[in-house]
Amino acid sequence: MKTVRLTAAQALVRYLANQMTPEGVPFIAGVWAIFGHGNVAGLGEALQGAQDSVTTWRGQNEQSMAHAAIAYAKQLGRRRAMAVTSSIGPGALNMVTAAALAHVNRLPVLLLPGDVFANRAPDPVLQQVEDFNDGTISANDCFRPVSRYYDRISRPEHLLTALPRAFRTMTDPADCGAVTLAFCQDTQAEAYDYPESFFAPKIWHIRRPQPDAFELETAIAAIKSAKSPVIVAGGGVHFSGATQTLRDFAQKHQIPVVETQAGKSALPWDDALNFGPVGVTGAASANTICEGADLVIGVGTRFQDFTTGSWALFKSPNRKILALNVQPYDSAKHDALPLVADAKIGLELISSALGDHRFAAPDAGLKADWFAKADAVTAAPKDGNSLPTDMQVIGVVQRASRDNTVVMCAAGTMPGELHQLWKSKLPLSYHMEYGFSCMGYEIAGGMGIKMAEPERDVIVMVGDGSYMMMNSELVTACALGVKITVVITDNRGYGCINRLQMGTGGAEFNNLYAHTSHIHAPQIDFAAHAASMGADASKVTTIAELEAALESAREATRPTVIVIDTDPYSTPEAGGYWWDVAVPEVSDRNEVQQARARYEAALKERH
C-alpha cells in the first residue's frame, strides 16, 4: 500500500480538495479562516501550502464567516458547502450560534475549531476551558447539541474515519446540518503515513430516497378521500429541486399551494394555485384555505409554529396531516401520516397513482383580494411628510428588482412583512433565515448568496438592530469585490419586538432607544459607518429618494448601503394569524390582564 507522509492538517486539506460533486467541482468551495492560537501553526500552514487547490478567505468574525458559508450552501440547494476554521476558546464559541442556525435549517457547513492539546502536556493552555471533574471536556463540547456530526480529532489517523463520516452527513438529505471536527492543535501538526488511496477523488451523490410502499399507499388513499386538501410547501421543495414538479402536481390535481418562509418562491407568486404565504406572517388567502382544509399535505416542511399559527390554523374537524419529508423526525410530527421520501420522487409517485383525480378549483377571489391589499400598503405614499413604512420600502425594492434578484433577510420586522408582501418570481429568489431567526445573519448571508450565484442581483434587507449586531463582513464583501445592495431600515431600536411587547399588554420598555436607560440617546450615522468600511453609502429620507438610490446601485462596482428612517409602529393590518406567546397570568397592568384574557380565549380555539 502506497502512503504519503503528511501532517494531520495537511491531510485534511488535501482530502477536502478531492471531494467532488457530480458536476465535477469540489463539494467544499473553500475555507473561511481566522487564525489564532490553536489553528494557525497547523491548519494555517496547510491551507497556505494548498492555495492552488483550496481557496481561503479571511473574515472578521467567526460567527459571520459561518453565516456566509451557510447562506452559500442554502442558495445552492445544499449541493455545495464551505468550511470554517477558528482558534480554540472564544473563536470556537463564536461559531456555536452559526452551528445552531445550520442545525435548525438543515444546512451543510464544516466547522473546524482548534482544540486543546491531545497530549495534555502544557495544560492549561491559553483559552482552555477546564472542567474540574472531567478532563476530556473543552469549550468545543458546546458544539455537540447543535452539530449533526461531532468528532474530536486527537490522533492523525482519526481523519481516516471522521472525514468520510463528515461528508456523509453533509450530503445526506435527511441528516444534513453542521459538522464539527474539533481539531486538537498538537494533532494538527503531527505527521502520519496516510494511504494515498485516501486522497483519490470521490464523487458525493445526494440520494433521493424512495418511499415505503405502505406509507405511499396510505398517502394516496388519504388524498383520494379528501375533499379540500392544501399543500404546504417548505424548504425541502427547494433542496429536492422539486419546484417544477410541485407546480405540475398542483396544476394537474388542482390543489392550492401555500408557502412557508423557507418554501417561498417554490412557485411564482402569480401562479393561479399559489395562494401565498401561510401562518403567523401569512396572507389572508393562504390562511383561509388552510382553515378549511381537511387534508394538510406538508412537502419538505417541519411545521414550525409560525407556519401552523401555533397549531391553531388548521381548523377543519377531523383534519389530517400528511407529511412528505426526507427526515422521519419531521414526517411524524403531530400525529401526521408519514411519507418518508425525497420530495420530487414522492410527488411524482403520488401524481402517477392519482391519475386524473382533480379537486374543485379553489376560490381565485381570495388571491385577488389579498394582492389588492398587499399592493395598497406597498404603494408609494401620497403624503410625503410622514415616515415611510417598512411595507413602502418593500414596495420600492420590489419595483426595482429584476427577474434574477434575490431578496434576503433574517430577523426583526422585515421577515414577516417580506413573507406577506414580496412577490417571488423564480425559485430561490427569496432567501430567508427564519428557522433560527438569527440577528446578524443578513450581511454575511448576502455575501454568501452572491458568492454562490455571482450572476444574481442580491438585495439585503436589514433593520438597524440587526445591523448593529453584526456588520463587519461588509469589509470582507468590499475586499473581495462581492457586490451586494444593503437596505438598512432604521426604526431606532428593536421595532418588531417592541410591537410584540405592546401586543401582549406590556409597556414599551428597553426595545426602542427612546425607552431604554440612557444619558444620551444613540444617534447612529449608519451611512458614515458603512462608508468607513469601504461601501458606497448614502442616507435617503423619502421613498422617491430610495427609488433613485436603488437605480444608482445597479451601476455600482462594490457593495452599496442605503439607509432610510422608517416608522417603528406600522405593520400590515390584513393577513397574519395568532401566535402562541404566553402572557403573564398575574400583572398590575390592565393591558396585560386584557391580553391574558384574549390569550386564554385563543388557547381554547387551538386544534
XYZ file of C-alpha atoms in Angstrom:
607
model
C 0.000 0.000 0.000
C 1.434 3.337 -1.058
C 1.485 6.009 1.616
C 2.278 9.689 1.841
C 3.584 11.364 4.981
C 1.607 14.461 5.900
C 0.619 16.342 8.987
C -2.975 15.768 10.011
C -3.830 19.322 8.953
C -2.226 18.819 5.546
C -4.112 15.548 5.142
C -7.429 17.205 5.966
C -6.878 19.973 3.430
C -5.827 17.523 0.724
C -8.899 15.413 1.407
C -11.208 18.441 1.134
C -9.763 19.321 -2.272
C -10.652 15.890 -3.670
C -14.281 15.521 -2.542
C -16.315 16.341 -5.631
C -19.880 16.991 -6.699
C -21.382 15.113 -9.652
C -20.754 18.289 -11.670
C -17.008 17.839 -11.148
C -16.319 20.712 -8.741
C -15.161 20.389 -5.126
C -18.040 19.983 -2.681
C -16.185 22.288 -0.279
C -15.879 25.522 -2.219
C -13.308 26.999 0.125
C -12.386 27.687 3.735
C -13.184 30.742 5.834
C -10.442 31.287 8.383
C -9.480 33.470 11.271
C -6.169 32.118 12.504
C -5.185 32.195 16.118
C -3.913 30.090 18.968
C -4.943 26.558 18.106
C -5.109 26.596 14.315
C -2.501 28.946 12.831
C 0.507 26.624 13.060
C -1.351 23.547 11.863
C -4.284 24.367 9.585
C -2.825 27.757 8.743
C 0.345 26.192 7.364
C -1.633 23.518 5.498
C -4.002 25.990 3.859
C -1.151 28.293 2.852
C 0.549 25.399 1.124
C -2.615 24.376 -0.727
C -3.712 27.751 -2.084
C -3.837 26.433 -5.651
C -6.399 23.762 -4.765
C -8.297 25.160 -1.762
C -9.303 28.824 -1.563
C -9.013 30.511 1.824
C -10.869 33.709 2.756
C -10.358 35.798 5.876
C -13.433 37.243 7.538
C -13.957 39.492 10.536
C -15.902 37.268 12.950
C -16.145 33.506 13.271
C -19.928 33.523 13.528
C -20.433 35.716 10.475
C -17.929 33.716 8.424
C -20.027 30.650 9.175
C -23.179 32.586 8.269
C -21.678 33.345 4.865
C -20.838 29.662 4.416
C -24.332 28.565 5.406
C -26.036 31.067 3.107
C -23.818 29.836 0.279
C -25.000 26.267 0.831
C -28.654 27.282 1.149
C -28.610 29.309 -2.058
C -27.163 26.342 -3.954
C -29.800 23.972 -2.608
C -27.224 22.144 -0.441
C -25.297 20.957 -3.496
C -22.062 22.557 -2.232
C -20.754 23.825 1.101
C -17.893 25.690 2.742
C -15.633 25.075 5.731
C -14.805 27.463 8.575
C -11.840 27.252 10.937
C -11.188 29.114 14.178
C -8.831 29.152 17.120
C -9.756 27.487 20.376
C -11.742 29.262 23.072
C -13.670 32.421 22.076
C -13.043 31.918 18.367
C -14.624 28.483 18.503
C -17.509 29.534 20.712
C -18.345 32.354 18.324
C -19.301 29.658 15.815
C -21.743 27.829 18.089
C -24.620 30.163 17.186
C -23.967 29.570 13.494
C -23.848 25.818 14.100
C -27.302 26.035 15.646
C -28.527 28.032 12.667
C -27.276 25.325 10.288
C -28.713 22.603 12.515
C -32.198 24.123 12.635
C -32.272 24.910 8.913
C -30.771 21.538 7.870
C -27.873 23.154 6.016
C -24.350 21.771 5.497
C -21.287 23.504 6.896
C -17.948 22.064 8.020
C -16.663 23.662 11.231
C -13.016 23.139 12.162
C -12.359 24.746 15.538
C -8.918 24.319 17.074
C -8.875 22.365 20.325
C -6.632 21.811 23.318
C -3.504 19.623 23.274
C -4.311 15.934 22.891
C -1.199 15.047 24.935
C -2.259 17.496 27.707
C 1.398 18.253 28.450
C 1.117 22.066 28.545
C -2.359 22.155 30.181
C -3.945 24.542 30.766
C -3.099 26.272 27.530
C -4.194 29.778 26.667
C -8.002 29.960 26.270
C -8.517 26.431 27.605
C -11.772 25.899 29.490
C -11.082 23.455 32.325
C -13.783 21.199 33.700
C -12.893 20.428 37.311
C -14.492 16.967 37.119
C -13.898 15.846 33.531
C -10.516 16.041 31.838
C -11.967 15.281 28.397
C -14.119 18.423 28.218
C -13.184 21.513 26.200
C -15.114 24.552 25.017
C -15.813 22.685 21.795
C -18.146 20.309 23.571
C -20.669 23.151 23.302
C -20.991 22.160 19.643
C -22.385 18.722 20.460
C -26.098 19.618 20.718
C -26.008 21.779 17.579
C -23.977 19.509 15.290
C -25.359 16.687 13.178
C -21.975 15.009 13.438
C -19.351 15.818 16.056
C -15.885 14.381 16.494
C -12.669 15.304 18.262
C -9.547 14.652 16.226
C -6.911 13.711 18.799
C -4.938 11.296 16.600
C -3.906 11.858 12.948
C -5.438 8.551 11.902
C -8.846 9.647 13.226
C -9.253 11.516 9.953
C -9.470 8.219 8.068
C -12.903 7.595 9.565
C -14.010 11.063 10.677
C -13.775 12.789 7.298
C -15.902 10.256 5.352
C -18.481 10.432 8.148
C -18.441 14.207 7.949
C -19.103 14.216 4.220
C -21.766 11.535 4.530
C -23.605 13.821 6.949
C -23.271 16.970 4.851
C -24.508 15.195 1.708
C -27.296 13.234 3.380
C -30.647 14.969 2.720
C -32.084 13.677 5.983
C -29.157 14.233 8.359
C -27.758 17.364 6.720
C -26.504 20.063 9.073
C -23.444 21.358 10.820
C -20.453 19.025 11.124
C -17.895 19.883 13.787
C -14.432 18.363 13.861
C -12.716 19.721 16.948
C -9.059 19.530 15.929
C -6.504 19.217 18.728
C -3.709 21.656 17.990
C -0.821 19.272 18.549
C -2.575 16.661 16.426
C -2.819 19.137 13.551
C 0.979 19.314 13.459
C 1.605 15.584 13.943
C 2.701 13.560 10.889
C 1.276 10.215 9.781
C 1.743 7.886 6.814
C -1.649 8.145 5.091
C -2.705 5.728 2.347
C -2.567 7.536 -0.989
C -5.917 5.963 -1.843
C -7.498 8.091 0.898
C -6.980 11.162 -1.288
C -8.350 9.718 -4.522
C -11.087 11.969 -5.940
C -14.521 10.908 -4.735
C -17.906 11.985 -6.060
C -20.641 12.528 -3.465
C -24.136 11.924 -4.824
C -27.082 13.274 -2.849
C -29.548 10.414 -2.662
C -33.265 10.607 -3.397
C -34.920 8.135 -1.017
C -37.905 6.201 -2.348
C -40.991 5.930 -0.123
C -42.060 2.857 1.765
C -44.842 1.051 -0.133
C -47.266 1.088 2.791
C -46.696 4.771 3.528
C -47.170 5.609 -0.153
C -50.437 3.666 -0.352
C -51.683 5.360 2.809
C -50.799 8.796 1.424
C -52.558 8.147 -1.874
C -55.680 6.888 -0.089
C -55.721 9.954 2.165
C -55.555 12.307 -0.821
C -58.243 10.423 -2.727
C -60.614 10.586 0.236
C -60.013 14.292 0.871
C -62.463 16.985 -0.185
C -60.381 20.138 0.249
C -56.640 19.456 0.508
C -53.910 22.079 0.655
C -50.175 21.758 0.064
C -47.798 23.484 2.498
C -44.545 23.967 0.578
C -41.422 24.075 2.757
C -37.712 24.433 2.187
C -37.411 20.775 1.228
C -39.079 21.601 -2.089
C -36.062 23.751 -2.986
C -33.481 21.303 -1.636
C -35.046 18.488 -3.658
C -35.122 20.594 -6.812
C -38.840 19.892 -6.896
C -40.245 23.342 -7.697
C -41.418 22.447 -11.199
C -42.621 19.044 -10.000
C -44.711 20.731 -7.323
C -46.147 23.170 -9.837
C -47.066 20.367 -12.228
C -48.588 18.345 -9.374
C -50.715 21.249 -8.134
C -51.960 22.117 -11.626
C -52.746 18.540 -12.599
C -54.785 17.862 -9.465
C -55.993 21.404 -8.748
C -54.623 21.559 -5.212
C -53.841 25.015 -3.775
C -50.321 25.649 -2.534
C -49.248 27.863 0.377
C -45.642 28.688 1.197
C -43.631 28.757 4.409
C -40.739 31.172 4.917
C -38.292 28.510 3.702
C -40.609 27.401 0.910
C -41.422 30.824 -0.503
C -40.569 31.137 -4.219
C -41.289 27.433 -4.752
C -43.989 28.674 -7.132
C -44.079 32.035 -8.913
C -46.213 34.489 -6.943
C -48.654 34.846 -9.848
C -49.246 31.130 -10.355
C -53.004 30.619 -10.096
C -52.588 27.920 -7.440
C -50.068 29.779 -5.287
C -52.266 31.246 -2.551
C -49.337 32.922 -0.857
C -47.575 32.837 2.495
C -49.017 30.794 5.330
C -49.328 31.206 9.092
C -48.458 33.942 11.535
C -46.836 36.061 8.833
C -49.181 34.759 6.189
C -51.746 36.098 3.754
C -55.480 36.021 4.338
C -55.810 33.996 1.121
C -53.486 31.217 2.282
C -54.791 31.106 5.828
C -58.423 30.952 4.723
C -57.613 27.978 2.514
C -55.804 26.274 5.408
C -58.600 26.877 7.901
C -60.985 24.861 5.737
C -58.585 22.149 4.560
C -59.431 18.595 5.576
C -56.015 17.310 4.464
C -52.827 19.323 5.011
C -50.081 17.972 2.755
C -46.722 19.158 4.062
C -43.946 18.910 1.479
C -40.492 19.426 2.939
C -41.700 21.438 5.931
C -41.016 20.910 9.610
C -44.277 22.638 10.617
C -42.709 25.444 12.643
C -45.066 27.404 14.919
C -45.107 30.360 12.526
C -46.325 28.017 9.785
C -49.113 26.478 11.848
C -50.254 29.591 13.696
C -49.021 27.698 16.764
C -51.315 24.852 15.680
C -54.500 26.950 15.675
C -54.645 27.428 11.887
C -55.943 24.083 10.651
C -59.494 24.215 11.986
C -61.396 21.690 9.884
C -62.988 18.916 12.033
C -61.148 15.605 11.708
C -58.491 17.205 9.534
C -55.457 15.057 8.791
C -51.837 15.932 8.156
C -49.787 14.134 5.532
C -46.076 14.906 5.851
C -43.850 14.170 2.852
C -40.355 14.669 4.202
C -36.961 13.091 3.741
C -36.384 13.252 7.529
C -38.518 10.776 9.567
C -38.415 13.074 12.581
C -40.208 15.803 10.631
C -42.655 13.457 8.920
C -44.105 12.149 12.194
C -44.879 15.444 13.938
C -48.347 15.987 15.416
C -49.574 12.511 14.553
C -49.110 13.112 10.823
C -49.377 10.364 8.248
C -45.679 9.968 7.405
C -44.343 9.662 3.894
C -40.580 9.483 4.243
C -39.118 10.181 0.823
C -37.480 12.725 -1.418
C -39.996 15.458 -2.231
C -39.605 15.193 -6.005
C -39.830 11.417 -6.052
C -42.770 11.394 -3.636
C -44.802 13.919 -5.626
C -44.152 12.104 -8.894
C -45.262 8.735 -7.491
C -48.376 10.182 -5.866
C -49.326 12.035 -9.043
C -48.931 8.910 -11.136
C -51.185 6.947 -8.770
C -53.803 9.708 -8.659
C -54.074 9.750 -12.432
C -56.655 12.339 -13.492
C -58.045 12.791 -9.983
C -58.799 16.509 -9.578
C -60.343 18.647 -6.911
C -62.672 21.599 -7.228
C -60.828 24.760 -8.192
C -60.106 26.971 -5.166
C -61.679 30.417 -4.920
C -59.463 32.643 -7.063
C -61.055 35.684 -5.466
C -59.156 35.030 -2.237
C -55.851 35.515 -4.034
C -57.020 38.603 -5.916
C -58.340 40.218 -2.731
C -55.089 39.579 -0.882
C -52.810 41.046 -3.510
C -55.050 44.091 -3.834
C -54.459 44.715 -0.118
C -50.738 43.989 -0.460
C -50.398 46.391 -3.381
C -52.123 49.119 -1.397
C -49.703 49.011 1.538
C -46.585 48.722 -0.638
C -47.537 51.621 -2.914
C -45.605 54.870 -2.729
C -47.063 57.212 -0.109
C -49.212 60.152 -1.161
C -48.258 62.078 1.967
C -44.577 62.943 1.842
C -44.444 64.327 5.366
C -44.721 61.119 7.418
C -42.049 58.496 7.995
C -42.070 55.725 5.385
C -43.308 52.324 6.495
C -41.374 49.113 6.030
C -44.142 47.995 3.672
C -43.492 51.006 1.430
C -39.767 50.266 1.468
C -40.534 46.703 0.354
C -42.660 48.137 -2.452
C -39.767 50.238 -3.731
C -37.345 47.306 -3.614
C -39.927 45.117 -5.368
C -40.326 47.630 -8.182
C -36.546 47.936 -8.505
C -35.978 44.176 -8.588
C -35.355 42.133 -11.690
C -36.108 38.518 -12.527
C -32.686 37.490 -11.216
C -32.980 39.421 -7.935
C -32.617 37.585 -4.637
C -34.081 39.415 -1.645
C -32.811 38.193 1.711
C -33.288 38.832 5.413
C -33.274 37.028 8.757
C -34.802 38.717 11.788
C -36.857 41.620 13.064
C -39.697 43.370 11.245
C -38.726 42.567 7.685
C -39.123 38.750 7.689
C -42.827 38.928 8.466
C -43.577 41.684 6.014
C -41.427 40.229 3.242
C -43.132 36.866 3.693
C -46.515 38.534 3.357
C -45.779 41.052 0.642
C -42.823 40.031 -1.528
C -43.676 38.696 -4.986
C -41.149 35.982 -5.801
C -40.579 35.378 -9.465
C -38.100 32.495 -9.660
C -37.068 29.624 -7.356
C -34.538 30.636 -4.695
C -35.238 34.322 -5.318
C -36.369 34.669 -1.692
C -33.728 33.793 0.893
C -34.959 33.997 4.476
C -33.222 32.557 7.526
C -36.275 32.121 9.718
C -35.623 28.704 11.170
C -33.351 30.262 13.807
C -34.239 33.906 13.026
C -30.677 34.861 13.809
C -29.963 38.577 14.008
C -26.692 39.374 12.297
C -27.065 36.788 9.516
C -28.009 39.334 6.887
C -24.836 40.991 5.566
C -22.664 37.877 5.813
C -25.508 35.824 4.361
C -25.935 38.240 1.468
C -22.247 37.886 0.713
C -22.582 34.084 0.750
C -25.527 34.223 -1.657
C -23.595 36.380 -4.116
C -20.588 34.065 -3.911
C -22.882 31.127 -4.667
C -24.547 32.785 -7.647
C -22.475 35.744 -8.857
C -24.925 36.432 -11.673
C -27.785 37.136 -9.241
C -28.698 40.619 -8.041
C -28.638 40.347 -4.232
C -30.563 42.830 -2.070
C -30.110 42.556 1.687
C -32.914 43.937 3.862
C -31.759 44.579 7.407
C -33.001 46.598 10.362
C -30.794 48.889 12.393
C -30.829 46.487 15.370
C -29.607 43.521 13.360
C -27.049 45.670 11.534
C -25.593 46.760 14.867
C -25.244 43.151 15.982
C -23.068 42.041 13.081
C -21.989 44.247 10.214
C -18.251 43.658 9.920
C -18.382 41.317 6.921
C -19.219 44.400 4.880
C -15.455 44.951 4.987
C -14.936 41.456 3.594
C -17.509 41.956 0.835
C -15.720 45.161 -0.182
C -12.306 43.492 -0.069
C -13.456 40.520 -2.154
C -15.417 42.652 -4.602
C -18.693 40.915 -3.730
C -21.317 43.378 -4.945
C -24.456 43.375 -2.825
C -27.020 46.085 -2.083
C -27.905 46.578 1.574
C -31.051 48.486 2.556
C -30.998 49.477 6.244
C -34.374 50.403 7.684
C -33.686 52.471 10.785
C -36.564 52.463 13.258
C -34.237 53.349 16.110
C -34.284 50.120 18.040
C -35.997 46.756 18.032
C -39.310 47.794 16.484
C -40.657 44.282 15.855
C -40.236 43.034 19.405
C -41.490 46.366 20.715
C -44.785 45.766 18.894
C -44.952 42.245 20.299
C -44.361 43.676 23.766
C -47.254 46.084 23.270
C -49.442 43.365 21.748
C -49.087 41.221 24.864
C -50.063 44.127 27.095
C -46.605 45.236 28.121
C -45.405 48.801 28.370
C -42.851 49.919 25.801
C -39.635 49.055 27.602
C -35.989 48.517 26.620
C -36.579 47.921 22.912
C -36.671 51.254 21.112
C -33.793 53.509 22.141
C -36.334 56.039 23.385
C -37.455 53.552 26.042
C -34.024 52.426 27.274
C -31.945 53.670 30.160
C -29.530 56.201 28.730
C -27.939 59.569 29.272
C -27.502 60.327 25.576
C -29.880 58.684 23.110
C -27.891 56.952 20.335
C -27.670 58.916 17.104
C -26.031 56.470 14.712
C -24.819 57.579 11.297
C -25.164 54.263 9.511
C -24.164 55.691 6.141
C -20.900 57.070 7.516
C -20.249 53.779 9.283
C -20.796 51.723 6.123
C -18.680 54.133 4.082
C -15.837 53.764 6.561
C -15.772 50.049 5.721
C -15.477 50.715 2.008
C -19.084 50.641 0.791
C -20.833 53.177 -1.379
C -23.220 54.533 1.237
C -25.945 57.130 1.449
C -28.946 58.082 3.535
C -32.275 58.880 1.903
C -35.322 60.436 3.515
C -38.171 59.606 1.148
C -39.458 56.703 -0.886
C -38.692 58.635 -4.074
C -35.077 59.118 -2.978
C -34.816 55.409 -2.139
C -36.059 54.544 -5.604
C -33.361 56.733 -7.166
C -30.668 55.277 -4.904
C -31.606 51.730 -5.856
C -31.403 52.664 -9.506
C -27.914 54.110 -8.976
C -26.857 50.971 -7.105
C -27.252 48.969 -10.322
C -24.149 50.649 -11.720
C -22.055 50.312 -8.562
C -18.927 48.174 -8.663
C -18.769 47.495 -4.931
C -21.261 46.948 -2.099
C -23.877 49.663 -1.750
C -25.576 50.602 1.519
C -28.736 52.718 1.552
C -30.180 53.924 4.863
C -33.747 55.126 5.403
C -35.616 56.005 8.598
C -38.898 54.128 8.993
C -41.937 54.146 11.254
C -41.441 51.594 14.090
C -45.171 51.095 14.695
C -46.735 50.495 11.279
C -47.467 46.932 10.212
C -49.904 45.354 7.712
C -53.438 45.228 9.091
C -54.556 42.466 6.745
C -53.291 38.898 6.936
C -51.351 37.356 9.789
C -52.500 34.821 12.338
C -52.420 34.052 16.026
C -49.083 33.111 17.541
C -48.750 31.356 20.884
C -46.814 33.848 23.010
C -47.531 33.251 26.688
C -48.944 36.292 28.520
C -48.408 36.673 32.303
C -51.295 35.341 34.397
C -50.713 38.000 37.050
C -49.933 41.647 36.423
C -50.812 45.082 37.797
C -51.256 46.358 34.255
C -54.807 46.359 32.969
C -53.433 45.949 29.431
C -51.712 42.688 30.431
C -54.862 41.405 32.104
C -56.828 42.068 28.927
C -54.136 40.432 26.814
C -54.204 37.386 29.097
C -57.964 37.067 28.646
C -57.528 37.173 24.864
C -54.723 34.620 25.122
C -56.811 32.164 27.135
C -59.679 32.503 24.691
C -57.321 31.787 21.800
C -55.935 28.688 23.513
C -59.441 27.211 23.576
C -59.584 27.523 19.782
C -56.374 25.595 19.184
C -56.705 22.243 17.458
